[in-house]
Amino acid sequence: MGFGIIGLYFFKNDEGHNVTVNIDRYRAMITNFFIPELNNYDVQELWFQQDGATCHTARATIDLLKDTFGDRLISRFGPVN
């Protein structure tokens, strides 16, 4: 059973212009926005799913998400493909 979306996140530079999502920006968003938002949920029961975009499947990104979700990560190169 799904229970919602945490919210929108726009990738912008310091001047407020849209920027391309790369590995570093994606990991920064996960670390600085997404994981803190998870404090509102029981992450022991939460599964996370993402697509196979390069920034989503970089080794450092997968390791970061595995630290948070363990085996409840559905992603290319994750515990559940």
PDB file of C-alpha atoms in Angstrom:
ATOM      1  CA  MET A   1       0.000   0.000   0.000  1.00  0.00           C
ATOM      2  CA  GLY A   2       1.489   3.355  -1.005  1.00  0.00           C
ATOM      3  CA  PHE A   3       1.023   6.334   1.232  1.00  0.00           C
ATOM      4  CA  GLY A   4       2.149   9.371  -0.642  1.00  0.00           C
ATOM      5  CA  ILE A   5       4.851  11.572  -1.938  1.00  0.00           C
ATOM      6  CA  ILE A   6       7.253  13.518   0.250  1.00  0.00           C
ATOM      7  CA  GLY A   7       7.211  16.517  -2.056  1.00  0.00           C
ATOM      8  CA  LEU A   8       8.658  18.233  -5.043  1.00  0.00           C
ATOM      9  CA  TYR A   9      12.313  19.024  -5.287  1.00  0.00           C
ATOM     10  CA  PHE A  10      13.756  21.289  -7.974  1.00  0.00           C
ATOM     11  CA  PHE A  11      17.459  21.186  -8.722  1.00  0.00           C
ATOM     12  CA  LYS A  12      18.668  24.795  -8.921  1.00  0.00           C
ATOM     13  CA  ASN A  13      22.021  26.548  -8.701  1.00  0.00           C
ATOM     14  CA  ASP A  14      22.855  29.414  -6.324  1.00  0.00           C
ATOM     15  CA  GLU A  15      21.289  31.908  -8.748  1.00  0.00           C
ATOM     16  CA  GLY A  16      18.009  29.959  -8.806  1.00  0.00           C
ATOM     17  CA  HIS A  17      18.414  28.583 -12.327  1.00  0.00           C
ATOM     18  CA  ASN A  18      17.450  25.005 -13.118  1.00  0.00           C
ATOM     19  CA  VAL A  19      20.417  22.661 -13.426  1.00  0.00           C
ATOM     20  CA  THR A  20      20.997  19.159 -14.732  1.00  0.00           C
ATOM     21  CA  VAL A  21      20.779  16.436 -12.123  1.00  0.00           C
ATOM     22  CA  ASN A  22      24.134  14.711 -11.709  1.00  0.00           C
ATOM     23  CA  ILE A  23      25.459  12.225  -9.178  1.00  0.00           C
ATOM     24  CA  ASP A  24      26.676  14.853  -6.701  1.00  0.00           C
ATOM     25  CA  ARG A  25      23.457  16.899  -6.843  1.00  0.00           C
ATOM     26  CA  TYR A  26      21.270  13.805  -6.495  1.00  0.00           C
ATOM     27  CA  ARG A  27      23.232  12.532  -3.490  1.00  0.00           C
ATOM     28  CA  ALA A  28      23.128  16.003  -1.896  1.00  0.00           C
ATOM     29  CA  MET A  29      19.334  16.060  -2.325  1.00  0.00           C
ATOM     30  CA  ILE A  30      19.034  12.595  -0.772  1.00  0.00           C
ATOM     31  CA  THR A  31      21.285  13.598   2.150  1.00  0.00           C
ATOM     32  CA  ASN A  32      20.046  17.141   2.801  1.00  0.00           C
ATOM     33  CA  PHE A  33      16.348  16.938   1.856  1.00  0.00           C
ATOM     34  CA  PHE A  34      14.987  13.427   1.453  1.00  0.00           C
ATOM     35  CA  ILE A  35      16.499  11.591   4.419  1.00  0.00           C
ATOM     36  CA  PRO A  36      15.601  14.398   6.883  1.00  0.00           C
ATOM     37  CA  GLU A  37      12.009  14.287   5.562  1.00  0.00           C
ATOM     38  CA  LEU A  38      11.901  10.566   6.366  1.00  0.00           C
ATOM     39  CA  ASN A  39      11.858  11.442  10.065  1.00  0.00           C
ATOM     40  CA  ASN A  40       8.071  11.785   9.604  1.00  0.00           C
ATOM     41  CA  TYR A  41       7.755   8.104   8.638  1.00  0.00           C
ATOM     42  CA  ASP A  42       8.548   4.685  10.043  1.00  0.00           C
ATOM     43  CA  VAL A  43      11.483   3.875   7.766  1.00  0.00           C
ATOM     44  CA  GLN A  44      11.593   0.323   9.095  1.00  0.00           C
ATOM     45  CA  GLU A  45       8.472  -0.354   6.996  1.00  0.00           C
ATOM     46  CA  LEU A  46       9.236   1.988   4.093  1.00  0.00           C
ATOM     47  CA  TRP A  47      10.361   0.755   0.678  1.00  0.00           C
ATOM     48  CA  PHE A  48      12.128   3.067  -1.770  1.00  0.00           C
ATOM     49  CA  GLN A  49      11.925   2.688  -5.549  1.00  0.00           C
ATOM     50  CA  GLN A  50      13.716   4.656  -8.260  1.00  0.00           C
ATOM     51  CA  ASP A  51      14.438   4.272 -11.953  1.00  0.00           C
ATOM     52  CA  GLY A  52      17.723   3.436 -13.623  1.00  0.00           C
ATOM     53  CA  ALA A  53      18.997   6.961 -14.325  1.00  0.00           C
ATOM     54  CA  THR A  54      22.791   7.152 -14.064  1.00  0.00           C
ATOM     55  CA  CYS A  55      22.755   9.480 -11.040  1.00  0.00           C
ATOM     56  CA  HIS A  56      20.353   7.074  -9.273  1.00  0.00           C
ATOM     57  CA  THR A  57      22.497   4.000  -9.832  1.00  0.00           C
ATOM     58  CA  ALA A  58      25.996   5.303  -9.107  1.00  0.00           C
ATOM     59  CA  ARG A  59      27.737   3.106  -6.535  1.00  0.00           C
ATOM     60  CA  ALA A  60      27.932   5.944  -3.985  1.00  0.00           C
ATOM     61  CA  THR A  61      24.189   6.623  -4.388  1.00  0.00           C
ATOM     62  CA  ILE A  62      23.233   2.962  -4.024  1.00  0.00           C
ATOM     63  CA  ASP A  63      25.450   2.653  -0.929  1.00  0.00           C
ATOM     64  CA  LEU A  64      23.820   5.738   0.608  1.00  0.00           C
ATOM     65  CA  LEU A  65      20.326   4.380  -0.055  1.00  0.00           C
ATOM     66  CA  LYS A  66      21.228   0.895   1.225  1.00  0.00           C
ATOM     67  CA  ASP A  67      22.395   2.507   4.480  1.00  0.00           C
ATOM     68  CA  THR A  68      18.929   4.035   4.846  1.00  0.00           C
ATOM     69  CA  PHE A  69      16.633   1.344   3.413  1.00  0.00           C
ATOM     70  CA  GLY A  70      18.658  -1.861   3.649  1.00  0.00           C
ATOM     71  CA  ASP A  71      17.000  -4.573   1.568  1.00  0.00           C
ATOM     72  CA  ARG A  72      13.926  -2.375   0.992  1.00  0.00           C
ATOM     73  CA  LEU A  73      15.525  -0.593  -1.986  1.00  0.00           C
ATOM     74  CA  ILE A  74      14.099  -1.279  -5.453  1.00  0.00           C
ATOM     75  CA  SER A  75      16.618   0.002  -7.971  1.00  0.00           C
ATOM     76  CA  ARG A  76      19.002  -1.099 -10.656  1.00  0.00           C
ATOM     77  CA  PHE A  77      22.088  -2.412  -8.802  1.00  0.00           C
ATOM     78  CA  GLY A  78      20.094  -2.409  -5.560  1.00  0.00           C
ATOM     79  CA  PRO A  79      19.044  -5.415  -3.470  1.00  0.00           C
ATOM     80  CA  VAL A  80      15.795  -5.687  -5.460  1.00  0.00           C
ATOM     81  CA  ASN A  81      16.176  -5.075  -9.198  1.00  0.00           C
TER      82      ASN A  81
END
